[in-house]
Short mmCIF file of C-alpha atoms and ligand atoms in Angstrom, two decimals:
data_model
loop_
_atom_site.label_atom_id
_atom_site.label_comp_id
_atom_site.label_asym_id
_atom_site.label_seq_id
_atom_site.Cartn_x
_atom_site.Cartn_y
_atom_site.Cartn_z
CA UNK A 27 25.07 -27.36 62.31
CA UNK A 28 24.73 -30.92 61.12
CA UNK A 29 21.86 -29.84 58.88
CA UNK A 30 24.03 -27.11 57.33
CA UNK A 31 26.88 -29.54 56.73
CA UNK A 32 24.53 -32.04 55.18
CA UNK A 33 23.06 -29.35 52.92
CA UNK A 34 26.58 -28.24 51.92
CA UNK A 35 27.55 -31.84 51.16
CA UNK A 36 24.46 -32.34 49.05
CA UNK A 37 25.07 -29.10 47.19
CA UNK A 38 28.69 -29.97 46.45
CA UNK A 39 27.61 -33.42 45.26
CA UNK A 40 25.04 -31.86 43.03
CA UNK A 41 27.73 -29.60 41.68
CA UNK A 42 29.95 -32.60 40.94
CA UNK A 43 27.09 -34.42 39.26
CA UNK A 44 26.22 -31.30 37.36
CA UNK A 45 29.57 -31.35 35.56
CA UNK A 46 29.14 -33.91 32.87
CA UNK A 47 31.27 -33.04 29.87
CA UNK A 48 34.94 -32.34 29.20
CA UNK A 49 35.37 -29.93 26.30
CA UNK A 50 38.86 -29.33 24.96
CA UNK A 51 39.21 -26.74 22.15
CA UNK A 52 41.97 -27.79 19.73
CA UNK A 53 41.29 -24.75 17.57
CA UNK A 54 38.95 -21.82 18.04
CA UNK A 55 39.20 -19.39 15.10
CA UNK A 56 37.44 -19.21 11.75
CA UNK A 57 40.49 -18.39 9.64
CA UNK A 58 43.73 -16.45 9.60
CA UNK A 59 45.85 -18.95 11.54
CA UNK A 60 46.15 -22.59 10.34
CA UNK A 61 47.34 -23.72 13.75
CA UNK A 62 44.12 -22.64 15.52
CA UNK A 63 41.01 -23.50 13.42
CA UNK A 64 37.66 -24.94 14.55
CA UNK A 65 38.01 -28.27 16.39
CA UNK A 66 36.59 -29.20 19.83
CA UNK A 67 36.94 -32.47 21.63
CA UNK A 68 33.81 -33.39 23.53
CA UNK A 69 33.50 -36.35 25.90
CA UNK A 70 32.00 -37.54 29.17
CA UNK A 71 33.98 -36.15 32.05
CA UNK A 72 37.31 -37.88 32.80
CA UNK A 73 36.75 -40.71 30.24
CA UNK A 74 39.16 -39.60 27.51
CA UNK A 75 36.73 -40.84 24.87
CA UNK A 76 36.15 -37.90 22.55
CA UNK A 77 34.19 -37.00 19.52
CA UNK A 78 35.98 -34.21 17.62
CA UNK A 79 33.48 -31.47 16.70
CA UNK A 80 34.99 -30.42 13.41
CA UNK A 81 38.67 -30.95 12.68
CA UNK A 82 40.26 -27.73 11.41
CA UNK A 83 43.34 -28.01 13.66
CA UNK A 84 44.19 -31.35 15.26
CA UNK A 85 47.94 -31.93 15.94
CA UNK A 86 48.91 -28.33 16.73
CA UNK A 87 45.90 -28.10 19.13
CA UNK A 88 46.82 -31.39 20.86
CA UNK A 89 50.36 -30.08 21.41
CA UNK A 90 49.10 -26.84 22.94
CA UNK A 91 46.78 -28.88 25.20
CA UNK A 92 49.74 -31.06 26.31
CA UNK A 93 51.81 -27.89 27.04
CA UNK A 94 48.91 -26.68 29.23
CA UNK A 95 48.77 -30.03 31.10
CA UNK A 96 45.33 -30.74 29.74
CA UNK A 97 46.70 -34.12 28.63
CA UNK A 98 49.58 -36.02 30.23
CA UNK A 99 50.15 -38.43 27.31
CA UNK A 100 51.81 -38.08 23.91
CA UNK A 101 50.12 -36.34 20.98
CA UNK A 102 50.05 -39.75 19.26
CA UNK A 103 47.97 -41.23 22.10
CA UNK A 104 45.50 -38.36 21.98
CA UNK A 105 45.15 -38.62 18.20
CA UNK A 106 44.95 -42.38 17.95
CA UNK A 107 43.32 -43.44 21.21
CA UNK A 108 41.43 -40.55 22.76
CA UNK A 109 39.76 -39.24 19.63
CA UNK A 110 37.13 -41.94 18.81
CA UNK A 111 35.48 -40.17 15.82
CA UNK A 112 34.86 -36.92 14.02
CA UNK A 113 31.77 -34.91 13.40
CA UNK A 114 32.27 -32.68 10.37
CA UNK A 115 29.76 -29.83 10.04
CA UNK A 116 30.59 -28.88 6.44
CA UNK A 117 33.13 -29.09 3.68
CA UNK A 118 35.19 -25.92 4.24
CA UNK A 119 38.90 -26.40 4.90
CA UNK A 120 38.93 -24.55 8.19
CA UNK A 121 36.73 -27.36 9.58
CA UNK A 122 38.49 -30.42 8.28
CA UNK A 123 42.08 -29.77 7.12
CA UNK A 124 43.50 -31.17 10.37
CA UNK A 125 41.67 -34.44 9.75
CA UNK A 126 43.09 -34.76 6.20
CA UNK A 127 46.66 -33.83 7.10
CA UNK A 128 46.80 -36.22 10.10
CA UNK A 129 45.08 -39.12 8.36
CA UNK A 130 48.27 -41.14 7.67
CA UNK A 131 49.09 -41.27 11.41
CA UNK A 132 45.56 -41.61 12.66
CA UNK A 133 43.81 -44.83 13.78
CA UNK A 134 40.69 -46.48 12.38
CA UNK A 135 37.53 -44.53 13.27
CA UNK A 136 34.22 -43.09 12.05
CA UNK A 137 33.42 -39.79 10.45
CA UNK A 138 29.86 -38.64 11.25
CA UNK A 139 28.36 -36.15 8.81
CA UNK A 140 25.38 -35.46 6.63
CA UNK A 141 25.54 -37.01 3.10
CA UNK A 142 26.29 -33.62 1.51
CA UNK A 143 29.40 -33.22 3.65
CA UNK A 144 30.57 -36.81 2.98
CA UNK A 145 30.23 -36.06 -0.71
CA UNK A 146 32.70 -33.15 -0.33
CA UNK A 147 35.24 -35.43 1.53
CA UNK A 148 34.80 -38.19 -0.99
CA UNK A 149 34.90 -36.04 -4.16
CA UNK A 150 37.39 -33.31 -3.15
CA UNK A 151 39.76 -34.36 -0.40
CA UNK A 152 40.07 -38.12 -0.07
CA UNK A 153 41.05 -38.43 -3.75
CA UNK A 154 44.31 -39.38 -5.36
CA UNK A 155 44.76 -35.89 -6.89
CA UNK A 156 44.38 -34.13 -3.52
CA UNK A 157 45.77 -36.66 -1.02
CA UNK A 158 44.93 -40.36 -0.75
CA UNK A 159 41.63 -42.02 -0.08
CA UNK A 160 41.84 -42.89 3.64
CA UNK A 161 38.07 -43.50 3.72
CA UNK A 162 35.96 -46.55 2.94
CA UNK A 163 34.17 -45.24 -0.19
CA UNK A 164 35.23 -43.40 -3.35
CA UNK A 165 38.36 -43.54 -5.49
CA UNK A 166 40.61 -46.59 -5.55
CA UNK A 167 42.80 -47.50 -3.81
CA UNK A 168 40.44 -47.39 -0.85
CA UNK A 169 42.52 -47.40 2.36
CA UNK A 170 39.56 -48.03 4.66
CA UNK A 171 40.80 -46.15 7.75
CA UNK A 172 37.78 -43.90 8.14
CA UNK A 173 34.16 -45.15 7.86
CA UNK A 174 31.59 -42.65 6.72
CA UNK A 175 28.57 -42.65 8.97
CA UNK A 176 25.72 -40.70 7.40
CA UNK A 177 23.63 -38.67 9.78
CA UNK A 178 19.91 -38.38 9.18
CA UNK A 179 17.97 -35.28 10.17
CA UNK A 180 16.65 -35.45 13.75
CA UNK A 181 17.76 -39.05 14.17
CA UNK A 182 19.73 -40.18 17.21
CA UNK A 183 22.90 -42.10 16.44
CA UNK A 184 25.43 -43.76 18.72
CA UNK A 185 29.07 -42.59 18.53
CA UNK A 186 31.08 -45.81 18.39
CA UNK A 187 33.50 -46.47 21.28
CA UNK A 188 31.92 -43.74 23.41
CA UNK A 189 28.80 -43.38 25.52
CA UNK A 190 27.80 -40.37 23.43
CA UNK A 191 24.84 -40.13 21.09
CA UNK A 192 24.44 -37.47 18.37
CA UNK A 193 21.58 -35.94 16.46
CA UNK A 194 22.23 -33.85 13.36
CA UNK A 195 20.46 -30.71 12.19
CA UNK A 196 20.90 -28.91 8.86
CA UNK A 197 22.14 -25.32 8.80
CA UNK A 198 22.23 -22.67 6.07
CA UNK A 199 25.67 -21.25 5.36
CA UNK A 200 25.58 -18.80 2.41
CA UNK A 201 24.91 -19.45 -1.20
CA UNK A 202 27.40 -22.22 -1.88
CA UNK A 203 27.53 -24.41 1.21
CA UNK A 204 25.17 -26.28 3.53
CA UNK A 205 26.37 -26.69 7.08
CA UNK A 206 25.18 -28.67 10.11
CA UNK A 207 24.69 -28.61 13.87
CA UNK A 208 25.00 -31.60 16.23
CA UNK A 209 23.35 -32.29 19.57
CA UNK A 210 25.71 -34.44 21.68
CA UNK A 211 24.05 -36.35 24.51
CA UNK A 212 25.66 -38.40 27.29
CA UNK A 213 24.36 -41.41 29.18
CA UNK A 214 22.45 -39.22 31.59
CA UNK A 215 20.71 -37.45 28.69
CA UNK A 216 22.58 -34.22 29.29
CA UNK A 217 23.54 -32.37 26.17
CA UNK A 218 25.74 -29.86 24.38
CA UNK A 219 24.71 -28.26 21.14
CA UNK A 220 27.45 -27.47 18.60
CA UNK A 221 26.74 -25.49 15.49
CA UNK A 222 29.02 -25.36 12.45
CA UNK A 223 29.10 -22.14 10.44
CA UNK A 224 25.68 -20.62 10.02
CA UNK A 225 23.92 -17.46 8.93
CA UNK A 226 20.83 -16.04 10.51
CA UNK A 227 17.46 -17.27 9.24
CA UNK A 228 16.39 -13.74 8.21
CA UNK A 229 19.51 -13.25 6.03
CA UNK A 230 19.67 -16.79 4.73
CA UNK A 231 15.90 -16.87 4.05
CA UNK A 232 15.84 -20.17 5.92
CA UNK A 233 14.04 -21.77 8.81
CA UNK A 234 16.87 -24.03 9.94
CA UNK A 235 17.70 -22.17 13.16
CA UNK A 236 13.99 -21.82 13.99
CA UNK A 237 13.62 -25.60 13.66
CA UNK A 238 16.72 -26.17 15.81
CA UNK A 239 15.54 -23.81 18.52
CA UNK A 240 12.22 -25.60 18.68
CA UNK A 241 13.95 -28.90 19.11
CA UNK A 242 16.27 -27.81 21.95
CA UNK A 243 13.93 -25.52 23.90
CA UNK A 244 12.51 -28.45 25.93
CA UNK A 245 16.06 -29.50 26.88
CA UNK A 246 16.77 -26.01 28.20
CA UNK A 247 13.48 -26.03 30.23
CA UNK A 248 14.51 -29.37 31.74
CA UNK A 249 18.04 -28.03 32.49
CA UNK A 250 19.54 -30.78 30.35
CA UNK A 251 21.31 -28.54 27.80
CA UNK A 252 24.65 -27.45 29.33
CA UNK A 253 25.80 -25.02 26.62
CA UNK A 254 25.38 -23.87 23.03
CA UNK A 255 28.54 -23.53 20.93
CA UNK A 256 27.83 -21.11 18.11
CA UNK A 257 29.80 -18.94 15.76
CA UNK A 258 30.22 -15.18 15.58
CA UNK A 259 32.55 -14.45 12.67
CA UNK A 260 32.27 -10.69 12.07
CA UNK A 261 31.62 -7.49 14.13
CA UNK A 262 28.35 -5.62 13.63
CA UNK A 263 29.78 -3.28 11.02
CA UNK A 264 29.99 -6.11 8.44
CA UNK A 265 27.25 -5.34 5.89
CA UNK A 266 24.38 -7.85 5.85
CA UNK A 267 25.06 -8.31 2.14
CA UNK A 268 28.66 -9.44 2.83
CA UNK A 269 28.19 -12.03 5.65
CA UNK A 270 28.76 -15.12 3.45
CA UNK A 271 26.62 -17.24 5.73
CA UNK A 272 27.98 -16.06 9.08
CA UNK A 273 26.74 -14.32 12.27
CA UNK A 274 27.53 -11.01 13.92
CA UNK A 275 26.93 -10.22 17.61
CA UNK A 276 23.69 -8.48 16.67
CA UNK A 277 22.42 -11.37 14.59
CA UNK A 278 23.30 -13.90 17.28
CA UNK A 279 21.24 -11.97 19.81
CA UNK A 280 18.41 -11.67 17.21
CA UNK A 281 18.39 -15.46 16.88
CA UNK A 282 18.64 -16.18 20.64
CA UNK A 283 15.69 -13.86 21.35
CA UNK A 284 13.71 -16.25 19.11
CA UNK A 285 15.00 -19.19 21.16
CA UNK A 286 13.91 -17.42 24.35
CA UNK A 287 10.39 -17.18 22.99
CA UNK A 288 10.23 -21.02 23.06
CA UNK A 289 11.96 -21.48 26.41
CA UNK A 290 10.08 -18.74 28.35
CA UNK A 291 11.19 -15.26 29.39
CA UNK A 292 14.30 -15.04 31.54
CA UNK A 293 15.04 -18.73 30.98
CA UNK A 294 18.35 -17.98 29.21
CA UNK A 295 19.75 -15.79 31.94
CA UNK A 296 23.32 -17.00 32.65
CA UNK A 297 22.99 -19.75 30.05
CA UNK A 298 26.39 -20.67 28.60
CA UNK A 299 26.96 -19.52 25.00
CA UNK A 300 30.43 -20.61 23.81
CA UNK A 301 31.47 -18.34 20.99
CA UNK A 302 33.35 -20.05 18.19
CA UNK A 303 34.83 -19.13 14.79
CA UNK A 304 35.93 -15.56 15.52
CA UNK A 305 37.79 -14.32 12.40
CA UNK A 306 41.06 -12.67 13.39
CA UNK A 307 42.19 -9.45 11.63
CA UNK A 308 43.13 -6.10 13.15
CA UNK A 309 41.16 -5.53 16.40
CA UNK A 310 38.17 -7.41 15.07
CA UNK A 311 38.08 -10.00 17.88
CA UNK A 312 38.14 -7.36 20.60
CA UNK A 313 35.33 -5.51 18.83
CA UNK A 314 33.19 -8.69 18.66
CA UNK A 315 33.69 -9.36 22.38
CA UNK A 316 32.83 -5.76 23.27
CA UNK A 317 29.73 -5.81 21.10
CA UNK A 318 28.50 -9.07 22.64
CA UNK A 319 28.91 -7.70 26.16
CA UNK A 320 27.41 -4.33 25.40
CA UNK A 321 24.27 -5.73 23.82
CA UNK A 322 23.26 -8.66 26.03
CA UNK A 323 19.53 -8.22 26.74
CA UNK A 324 19.09 -11.90 27.63
CA UNK A 325 22.00 -11.75 30.16
CA UNK A 326 23.68 -14.72 28.51
CA UNK A 327 26.98 -16.04 29.84
CA UNK A 328 29.30 -15.55 26.82
CA UNK A 329 32.39 -17.78 26.93
CA UNK A 330 35.40 -17.46 24.68
CA UNK A 331 37.19 -20.81 24.45
CA UNK A 332 40.98 -20.90 24.53
CA UNK A 333 43.03 -23.38 22.52
CA UNK A 334 44.18 -26.33 24.62
CA UNK A 335 42.43 -25.17 27.77
CA UNK A 336 39.92 -27.74 29.14
CA UNK A 337 36.46 -26.66 30.09
CA UNK A 338 34.21 -28.74 32.34
CA UNK A 339 30.51 -28.28 31.59
ZN1 ZN B 29 34.44 -21.84 8.89
ZN1 ZN B 30 32.31 -22.40 6.36
#
């Protein structure tokens, strides 16, 4: 009996240790509703030190999170004190408008992005014609609230005021935009992979996802990668010529089969795939969910995040 109790105790402790990240979706869609666009707070469990993965919706998402008792402080405290920095995947409005709109009330912090994304912020949004320059480079007057931190491909970088480290990867996102993924690691080297908008390599004529899969496959084999957050924007009926750099359920599976080739057969069974960036419209979201569940040869654990509802990973 004592042995059983001890085993149970060890198992439950392992379970506790296995939960390493808090993930709070502030917005989950890829359009159609300006109060619920891509933004996810990621942090070490119970620390309230977050990096915001994209920033489509900030304030409205914080308010929903407070209403669901995810936070027991004011929205101002979450915005100014809990969010320690932003990772911006690419320059599209549905990934950064919340950051721009809330900039007057925000506190001083860093924006982590590839140089091509910082150029979009600098030249198109933090300008006097569009808004004001709340960043530390570009048009005068420079208000110096945000500091641009340029990511370099495959290079680990510390997220200031957190115990998180990030590594950036380039993604292909249609003809006119380059996007990015980020691997977020905690002090125990556990990780979450977040991808901004991306097309499939075959459609984009790119190798970006193949390169990313090769990089993260060892982390999956070592059980260090907790989840992949990746977009599915359209149902399968969307023609491949009209994807505009996005994925369908079929293309996601096509890509993850390639990942499984590097991790070993059966290795992705029950692996958590958090589906982001669903584009609302008619019954499109229900169709996407149905198509993911009906064609799931790898037996992945598809998760659909809900605005304001904390997930522990
Ligand atoms: Zn988008
Ligand atoms: Zn986009």
